[in-house]
mmCIF file of C-alpha atoms and ligand atoms in Angstrom:
data_model
loop_
_atom_site.group_PDB
_atom_site.id
_atom_site.type_symbol
_atom_site.label_atom_id
_atom_site.label_comp_id
_atom_site.label_asym_id
_atom_site.label_seq_id
_atom_site.Cartn_x
_atom_site.Cartn_y
_atom_site.Cartn_z
ATOM 1 C CA MET A 1 0.000 0.000 0.000
ATOM 2 C CA ASP A 2 1.221 3.450 -0.845
ATOM 3 C CA THR A 3 1.903 5.682 2.064
ATOM 4 C CA LEU A 4 0.461 9.119 1.609
ATOM 5 C CA PRO A 5 3.034 11.892 1.579
ATOM 6 C CA VAL A 6 3.020 13.859 4.788
ATOM 7 C CA SER A 7 1.305 17.054 3.832
ATOM 8 C CA ARG A 8 2.575 20.168 5.469
ATOM 9 C CA MET A 9 0.496 23.224 6.035
ATOM 10 C CA ARG A 10 1.988 26.143 4.124
ATOM 11 C CA VAL A 11 1.561 29.686 5.334
ATOM 12 C CA ILE A 12 1.791 32.493 2.768
ATOM 13 C CA THR A 13 1.532 36.086 3.947
ATOM 14 C CA ILE A 14 0.326 38.702 1.508
ATOM 15 C CA ALA A 15 1.991 41.967 2.410
ATOM 16 C CA ASN A 16 2.732 45.438 1.147
ATOM 17 C CA GLN A 17 2.684 48.479 3.409
ATOM 18 C CA LYS A 18 0.988 50.502 0.678
ATOM 19 C CA GLY A 19 -2.788 50.539 0.601
ATOM 20 C CA GLY A 20 -4.797 49.858 -2.524
ATOM 21 C CA VAL A 21 -2.219 47.697 -4.306
ATOM 22 C CA GLY A 22 -4.365 44.556 -4.496
ATOM 23 C CA LYS A 23 -3.458 42.643 -1.317
ATOM 24 C CA THR A 24 -7.010 41.816 -0.330
ATOM 25 C CA THR A 25 -8.124 41.110 -3.894
ATOM 26 C CA THR A 26 -5.172 38.761 -4.295
ATOM 27 C CA ALA A 27 -5.824 37.092 -0.940
ATOM 28 C CA ILE A 28 -9.481 36.426 -1.751
ATOM 29 C CA ASN A 29 -9.013 35.241 -5.313
ATOM 30 C CA LEU A 30 -5.835 33.260 -4.827
ATOM 31 C CA ALA A 31 -7.450 31.538 -1.840
ATOM 32 C CA THR A 32 -10.537 30.769 -3.916
ATOM 33 C CA ALA A 33 -8.480 29.425 -6.805
ATOM 34 C CA LEU A 34 -6.451 27.189 -4.461
ATOM 35 C CA ALA A 35 -9.642 25.882 -2.867
ATOM 36 C CA ALA A 36 -11.123 25.251 -6.316
ATOM 37 C CA ILE A 37 -8.322 22.811 -7.100
ATOM 38 C CA GLY A 38 -8.993 20.956 -3.875
ATOM 39 C CA LYS A 39 -6.447 22.566 -1.551
ATOM 40 C CA ARG A 40 -8.008 23.042 1.856
ATOM 41 C CA THR A 41 -7.421 26.742 2.337
ATOM 42 C CA LEU A 42 -7.772 29.205 5.184
ATOM 43 C CA LEU A 43 -7.697 32.957 4.714
ATOM 44 C CA ILE A 44 -6.831 34.936 7.826
ATOM 45 C CA ASP A 45 -7.971 38.554 7.700
ATOM 46 C CA LEU A 46 -5.453 40.570 9.695
ATOM 47 C CA ASP A 47 -6.588 44.009 8.553
ATOM 48 C CA PRO A 48 -8.917 45.842 10.979
ATOM 49 C CA GLN A 49 -10.779 47.168 7.935
ATOM 50 C CA GLY A 50 -11.971 43.635 7.293
ATOM 51 C CA ASN A 51 -12.184 43.912 3.510
ATOM 52 C CA ALA A 52 -11.301 40.259 2.981
ATOM 53 C CA SER A 53 -14.086 39.261 5.373
ATOM 54 C CA THR A 54 -16.620 41.502 3.649
ATOM 55 C CA GLY A 55 -15.416 40.416 0.208
ATOM 56 C CA LEU A 56 -16.076 36.798 1.153
ATOM 57 C CA GLY A 57 -19.559 37.627 2.339
ATOM 58 C CA VAL A 58 -19.005 37.518 6.117
ATOM 59 C CA GLU A 59 -21.297 40.158 7.638
ATOM 60 C CA ARG A 60 -20.041 42.145 10.623
ATOM 61 C CA ASP A 61 -22.680 40.580 12.868
ATOM 62 C CA ASP A 62 -21.397 37.115 12.029
ATOM 63 C CA ARG A 63 -17.843 37.808 13.195
ATOM 64 C CA ALA A 64 -18.327 36.446 16.710
ATOM 65 C CA VAL A 65 -14.859 34.928 16.780
ATOM 66 C CA SER A 66 -12.149 36.756 14.863
ATOM 67 C CA SER A 67 -8.429 37.097 14.243
ATOM 68 C CA TYR A 68 -8.345 39.378 17.281
ATOM 69 C CA ASP A 69 -9.356 36.428 19.482
ATOM 70 C CA VAL A 70 -6.529 34.361 18.019
ATOM 71 C CA LEU A 71 -3.951 37.098 18.714
ATOM 72 C CA VAL A 72 -5.073 37.575 22.318
ATOM 73 C CA GLU A 73 -5.074 33.782 22.767
ATOM 74 C CA SER A 74 -8.758 33.464 23.505
ATOM 75 C CA ALA A 75 -9.498 31.268 20.468
ATOM 76 C CA SER A 76 -7.609 28.602 18.526
ATOM 77 C CA ILE A 77 -7.312 28.554 14.736
ATOM 78 C CA THR A 78 -9.867 25.747 14.587
ATOM 79 C CA GLU A 79 -12.307 27.652 16.787
ATOM 80 C CA ALA A 80 -11.959 30.884 14.842
ATOM 81 C CA ALA A 81 -12.131 29.448 11.301
ATOM 82 C CA MET A 82 -15.536 29.624 9.677
ATOM 83 C CA PRO A 83 -16.670 28.156 6.367
ATOM 84 C CA THR A 84 -17.374 30.371 3.348
ATOM 85 C CA ALA A 85 -19.641 29.869 0.337
ATOM 86 C CA VAL A 86 -16.588 28.449 -1.460
ATOM 87 C CA PRO A 87 -16.091 24.737 -0.721
ATOM 88 C CA ASP A 88 -12.699 24.057 0.923
ATOM 89 C CA LEU A 89 -12.242 27.739 1.782
ATOM 90 C CA SER A 90 -12.521 28.945 5.377
ATOM 91 C CA ILE A 91 -11.883 32.369 6.807
ATOM 92 C CA ILE A 92 -10.907 33.848 10.131
ATOM 93 C CA PRO A 93 -12.591 37.248 9.838
ATOM 94 C CA SER A 94 -11.338 40.467 11.352
ATOM 95 C CA THR A 95 -13.095 43.097 13.413
ATOM 96 C CA LEU A 96 -12.204 46.629 14.482
ATOM 97 C CA ASP A 97 -10.963 45.096 17.755
ATOM 98 C CA LEU A 98 -7.708 44.532 15.877
ATOM 99 C CA LEU A 99 -7.045 48.278 16.096
ATOM 100 C CA GLY A 100 -6.379 47.898 19.794
ATOM 101 C CA VAL A 101 -4.466 44.649 19.753
ATOM 102 C CA GLU A 102 -1.062 46.252 19.400
ATOM 103 C CA MET A 103 -1.509 48.117 22.689
ATOM 104 C CA GLU A 104 -2.942 45.057 24.379
ATOM 105 C CA ILE A 105 -0.118 42.671 23.570
ATOM 106 C CA SER A 106 2.854 45.023 23.213
ATOM 107 C CA GLY A 107 4.047 44.285 26.736
ATOM 108 C CA SER A 108 4.128 40.550 26.156
ATOM 109 C CA ALA A 109 7.337 38.743 25.216
ATOM 110 C CA SER A 110 5.399 36.627 22.683
ATOM 111 C CA ARG A 111 3.804 39.656 20.993
ATOM 112 C CA ALA A 112 5.332 38.991 17.565
ATOM 113 C CA TYR A 113 4.675 35.249 17.742
ATOM 114 C CA ARG A 114 0.986 35.124 18.568
ATOM 115 C CA LEU A 115 -0.094 34.068 15.086
ATOM 116 C CA ARG A 116 2.850 31.729 14.580
ATOM 117 C CA ASP A 117 2.169 29.950 17.863
ATOM 118 C CA ALA A 118 -1.526 29.522 17.056
ATOM 119 C CA LEU A 119 -0.695 28.120 13.600
ATOM 120 C CA HIS A 120 2.000 25.784 14.967
ATOM 121 C CA PHE A 121 -0.450 24.452 17.498
ATOM 122 C CA HIS A 122 -2.943 23.866 14.707
ATOM 123 C CA ALA A 123 -0.423 22.199 12.403
ATOM 124 C CA GLU A 124 0.743 19.823 15.125
ATOM 125 C CA ALA A 125 -2.771 18.609 15.877
ATOM 126 C CA THR A 126 -4.815 17.432 12.907
ATOM 127 C CA PRO A 127 -4.383 20.307 10.492
ATOM 128 C CA LEU A 128 -7.513 21.166 8.599
ATOM 129 C CA PHE A 129 -5.689 23.191 5.981
ATOM 130 C CA ASP A 130 -3.104 22.762 3.233
ATOM 131 C CA PHE A 131 -2.696 26.494 2.662
ATOM 132 C CA VAL A 132 -3.095 29.450 4.958
ATOM 133 C CA LEU A 133 -3.089 32.898 3.355
ATOM 134 C CA VAL A 134 -2.778 35.942 5.592
ATOM 135 C CA ASP A 135 -4.106 39.301 4.387
ATOM 136 C CA CYS A 136 -2.171 42.165 5.998
ATOM 137 C CA PRO A 137 -3.067 45.777 6.776
ATOM 138 C CA PRO A 138 -1.374 48.530 4.752
ATOM 139 C CA SER A 139 1.382 49.105 7.284
ATOM 140 C CA LEU A 140 4.453 47.465 8.779
ATOM 141 C CA ASN A 141 2.956 47.322 12.261
ATOM 142 C CA LEU A 142 2.808 44.492 14.794
ATOM 143 C CA LEU A 143 -0.017 42.810 12.857
ATOM 144 C CA THR A 144 2.120 42.574 9.729
ATOM 145 C CA VAL A 145 5.118 41.486 11.802
ATOM 146 C CA ASN A 146 2.971 38.687 13.310
ATOM 147 C CA ALA A 147 1.959 37.659 9.799
ATOM 148 C CA MET A 148 5.604 37.631 8.647
ATOM 149 C CA ALA A 149 6.823 35.761 11.711
ATOM 150 C CA ALA A 150 4.168 33.086 11.089
ATOM 151 C CA ALA A 151 4.827 32.678 7.369
ATOM 152 C CA ASP A 152 6.791 30.235 5.301
ATOM 153 C CA ALA A 153 6.839 32.813 2.533
ATOM 154 C CA ILE A 154 5.727 36.286 1.570
ATOM 155 C CA LEU A 155 3.749 37.135 -1.528
ATOM 156 C CA VAL A 156 3.900 40.792 -2.530
ATOM 157 C CA PRO A 157 1.291 42.405 -4.762
ATOM 158 C CA LEU A 158 2.758 45.391 -6.573
ATOM 159 C CA GLN A 159 0.578 47.847 -8.428
ATOM 160 C CA CYS A 160 1.850 48.779 -11.882
ATOM 161 C CA GLU A 161 2.430 52.444 -11.079
ATOM 162 C CA PHE A 162 5.357 54.840 -10.980
ATOM 163 C CA PHE A 163 6.312 54.496 -7.298
ATOM 164 C CA ALA A 164 5.958 50.697 -7.184
ATOM 165 C CA LEU A 165 9.651 49.950 -6.680
ATOM 166 C CA GLU A 166 10.225 52.630 -4.097
ATOM 167 C CA GLY A 167 7.940 50.994 -1.553
ATOM 168 C CA LEU A 168 9.281 47.572 -2.422
ATOM 169 C CA SER A 169 12.778 48.244 -1.068
ATOM 170 C CA GLN A 170 11.366 49.204 2.303
ATOM 171 C CA LEU A 171 9.188 46.101 2.367
ATOM 172 C CA LEU A 172 12.097 43.822 1.476
ATOM 173 C CA GLU A 173 14.164 45.404 4.252
ATOM 174 C CA THR A 174 11.438 44.533 6.716
ATOM 175 C CA VAL A 175 11.331 40.953 5.417
ATOM 176 C CA GLU A 176 15.103 40.840 5.917
ATOM 177 C CA GLN A 177 14.786 42.114 9.481
ATOM 178 C CA VAL A 178 12.101 39.571 10.305
ATOM 179 C CA ARG A 179 14.302 36.844 8.854
ATOM 180 C CA ASP A 180 17.275 38.003 10.969
ATOM 181 C CA THR A 181 15.355 38.246 14.200
ATOM 182 C CA LEU A 182 12.078 36.337 14.256
ATOM 183 C CA ASN A 183 11.811 33.847 11.420
ATOM 184 C CA PRO A 184 15.025 32.610 9.728
ATOM 185 C CA ALA A 185 13.049 30.321 7.388
ATOM 186 C CA LEU A 186 11.066 33.155 5.830
ATOM 187 C CA SER A 187 11.357 33.369 2.056
ATOM 188 C CA LEU A 188 9.997 35.591 -0.685
ATOM 189 C CA HIS A 189 7.439 33.509 -2.556
ATOM 190 C CA GLY A 190 7.045 36.036 -5.297
ATOM 191 C CA ILE A 191 5.910 39.399 -6.520
ATOM 192 C CA VAL A 192 2.673 39.713 -8.437
ATOM 193 C CA LEU A 193 2.078 42.751 -10.623
ATOM 194 C CA THR A 194 -1.504 43.936 -10.281
ATOM 195 C CA MET A 195 -3.932 46.315 -11.968
ATOM 196 C CA TYR A 196 -2.002 46.260 -15.195
ATOM 197 C CA ASP A 197 -3.440 48.474 -17.894
ATOM 198 C CA GLY A 198 -1.957 47.630 -21.290
ATOM 199 C CA ARG A 199 -3.056 50.979 -22.749
ATOM 200 C CA ASN A 200 -0.798 52.782 -20.326
ATOM 201 C CA ASN A 201 2.839 53.066 -21.480
ATOM 202 C CA LEU A 202 3.990 53.669 -17.960
ATOM 203 C CA ALA A 203 2.556 50.336 -16.838
ATOM 204 C CA SER A 204 4.651 48.354 -19.304
ATOM 205 C CA GLN A 205 7.725 50.340 -18.263
ATOM 206 C CA VAL A 206 7.005 49.463 -14.626
ATOM 207 C CA VAL A 207 6.716 45.773 -15.556
ATOM 208 C CA ARG A 208 10.129 45.926 -17.273
ATOM 209 C CA ASP A 209 11.720 47.753 -14.342
ATOM 210 C CA VAL A 210 10.333 45.396 -11.722
ATOM 211 C CA ARG A 211 11.395 42.364 -13.737
ATOM 212 C CA SER A 212 14.924 43.675 -14.232
ATOM 213 C CA PHE A 213 15.229 44.555 -10.535
ATOM 214 C CA MET A 214 13.617 41.416 -9.077
ATOM 215 C CA GLY A 215 14.181 38.823 -11.834
ATOM 216 C CA ASP A 216 12.643 35.412 -11.203
ATOM 217 C CA HIS A 217 10.924 36.610 -8.061
ATOM 218 C CA VAL A 218 8.256 38.150 -10.269
ATOM 219 C CA TYR A 219 5.480 35.759 -11.270
ATOM 220 C CA GLU A 220 4.857 35.436 -14.972
ATOM 221 C CA THR A 221 1.171 36.045 -14.404
ATOM 222 C CA ILE A 222 0.199 39.709 -14.424
ATOM 223 C CA ILE A 223 -3.197 40.670 -13.037
ATOM 224 C CA PRO A 224 -4.957 43.056 -15.440
ATOM 225 C CA ARG A 225 -7.056 45.973 -14.342
ATOM 226 C CA ASN A 226 -10.551 44.585 -14.724
ATOM 227 C CA VAL A 227 -13.832 46.126 -13.646
ATOM 228 C CA ARG A 228 -15.376 42.752 -12.756
ATOM 229 C CA ILE A 229 -12.668 42.308 -10.112
ATOM 230 C CA SER A 230 -13.615 45.568 -8.447
ATOM 231 C CA GLU A 231 -17.363 44.835 -8.600
ATOM 232 C CA ALA A 232 -17.213 41.394 -7.000
ATOM 233 C CA PRO A 233 -16.609 42.441 -3.338
ATOM 234 C CA SER A 234 -19.852 44.435 -3.218
ATOM 235 C CA PHE A 235 -21.652 41.141 -3.874
ATOM 236 C CA GLY A 236 -19.684 39.436 -1.097
ATOM 237 C CA LYS A 237 -18.151 37.094 -3.641
ATOM 238 C CA PRO A 238 -14.667 36.354 -4.952
ATOM 239 C CA ALA A 239 -14.338 37.500 -8.577
ATOM 240 C CA ILE A 240 -13.779 33.863 -9.482
ATOM 241 C CA LEU A 241 -17.355 33.083 -8.360
ATOM 242 C CA TYR A 242 -18.829 36.341 -9.586
ATOM 243 C CA ASP A 243 -17.462 35.985 -13.133
ATOM 244 C CA VAL A 244 -15.026 33.154 -13.681
ATOM 245 C CA LYS A 245 -14.529 34.051 -17.345
ATOM 246 C CA CYS A 246 -13.374 37.639 -16.861
ATOM 247 C CA SER A 247 -9.719 38.392 -17.514
ATOM 248 C CA GLY A 248 -9.039 39.113 -13.845
ATOM 249 C CA SER A 249 -10.432 35.791 -12.629
ATOM 250 C CA GLN A 250 -8.532 33.908 -15.283
ATOM 251 C CA ALA A 251 -5.320 35.650 -14.242
ATOM 252 C CA TYR A 252 -5.831 34.671 -10.585
ATOM 253 C CA ILE A 253 -6.411 31.055 -11.636
ATOM 254 C CA ARG A 254 -3.101 31.144 -13.510
ATOM 255 C CA LEU A 255 -1.404 32.740 -10.501
ATOM 256 C CA ALA A 256 -2.638 29.867 -8.315
ATOM 257 C CA SER A 257 -1.053 27.309 -10.613
ATOM 258 C CA GLU A 258 2.206 29.269 -10.564
ATOM 259 C CA VAL A 259 2.079 29.336 -6.777
ATOM 260 C CA ILE A 260 1.579 25.556 -6.705
ATOM 261 C CA GLN A 261 4.421 25.106 -9.184
ATOM 262 C CA ARG A 262 6.768 27.160 -6.992
ATOM 263 C CA GLU A 263 5.661 25.155 -3.974
ATOM 264 C CA ARG A 264 6.640 21.943 -5.783
ATOM 265 C CA GLN A 265 10.033 23.399 -6.671
ATOM 266 C CA LEU A 266 10.584 24.475 -3.071
ATOM 267 C CA ALA A 267 9.572 21.040 -1.781
ATOM 268 C CA ALA A 268 11.946 19.340 -4.216
ATOM 269 C CA ALA A 269 14.850 21.654 -3.364
HETATM 270 N N1 ADP B 301 -7.137 43.844 -10.971
HETATM 271 C C1 ADP B 301 -7.968 44.794 -10.536
HETATM 272 N N2 ADP B 301 -8.752 45.471 -11.398
HETATM 273 C C2 ADP B 301 -9.581 46.446 -10.967
HETATM 274 N N3 ADP B 301 -9.705 46.822 -9.690
HETATM 275 C C3 ADP B 301 -8.946 46.196 -8.783
HETATM 276 C C4 ADP B 301 -8.035 45.159 -9.148
HETATM 277 N N4 ADP B 301 -7.407 44.720 -8.020
HETATM 278 C C5 ADP B 301 -7.912 45.449 -7.011
HETATM 279 N N5 ADP B 301 -8.829 46.337 -7.447
HETATM 280 C C6 ADP B 301 -9.572 47.320 -6.658
HETATM 281 O O1 ADP B 301 -8.638 48.245 -6.121
HETATM 282 C C7 ADP B 301 -8.959 48.578 -4.784
HETATM 283 C C8 ADP B 301 -7.801 48.200 -3.862
HETATM 284 O O2 ADP B 301 -7.597 46.800 -3.915
HETATM 285 P P1 ADP B 301 -7.359 45.956 -2.591
HETATM 286 O O3 ADP B 301 -7.213 44.529 -3.001
HETATM 287 O O4 ADP B 301 -8.418 46.262 -1.576
HETATM 288 O O5 ADP B 301 -5.967 46.535 -2.122
HETATM 289 P P2 ADP B 301 -5.247 46.480 -0.680
HETATM 290 O O6 ADP B 301 -5.779 45.293 0.058
HETATM 291 O O7 ADP B 301 -3.784 46.362 -1.025
HETATM 292 O O8 ADP B 301 -5.558 47.774 -0.006
HETATM 293 C C9 ADP B 301 -10.235 47.813 -4.470
HETATM 294 O O9 ADP B 301 -11.328 48.661 -4.675
HETATM 295 C C10 ADP B 301 -10.252 46.681 -5.469
HETATM 296 O O10 ADP B 301 -11.554 46.233 -5.783
HETATM 297 MG MG1 MG B 302 -6.630 45.200 1.977
#
């Protein structure tokens, strides 16, 4: 009889300290695409704004247990995870309570490791998930540091705009610092260019610049600017459910297969 390979839960943190670059959109749609190919996936919303929760149709009143409870150690990952309308996709929603968490836990020695510890505990029991994606707030605060300390790898959405690279250096420095101090195993999974508009000359210049600066770290898939993508959250649905045929959904499906491919390469290395 074949023995099943030991599956390991993989944690990918989606981070960029800039707002509006496509973190939440990427978190929702990449998570949906991974779930659609049968990967048991958990999305953790670590942004007090809760856009990932809203975008997946979790109403504020239904957020009884949230990522806040995990960070203050009053709920486990299993207790906080709730199912979504997408089979194989669960979410730990966020609430505005997260705004106060930094003050609440800043005096604790484990403050940067709250999420990591909760995920380790989960992985060592009977893990319910193959992939955990963490959606970060637009800042390099303690929430993002928790998400980086807990991650196997970071995925960075970068908007195709003039200042894209400027913010990237600062982000990569933070990743470096987290690797030096909190999480030596942390790697850069990849950089995904988002909101690409082919009619804009500047956008193609940005793509060339980012590729020459970051080389193979940049995924081949580029997410186009697509109105269907921006409409979907108001229906509480991932774009992939709202309109699977639109160019944005198709791009996120391709990104998911690239992510899986990189995972295989990492596992083989
Ligand atoms: N590919 C896209 N095409 C069109 N609109 C997009 C696309 N990606 C994101 N958006 C829109 O841009 C805004 C910011 O995206 P979001 O994912 O919330 O960024 P972040 O989480 O980094 O702040 C949202 O209104 C979102 O719907
Ligand atoms: Mg967001």
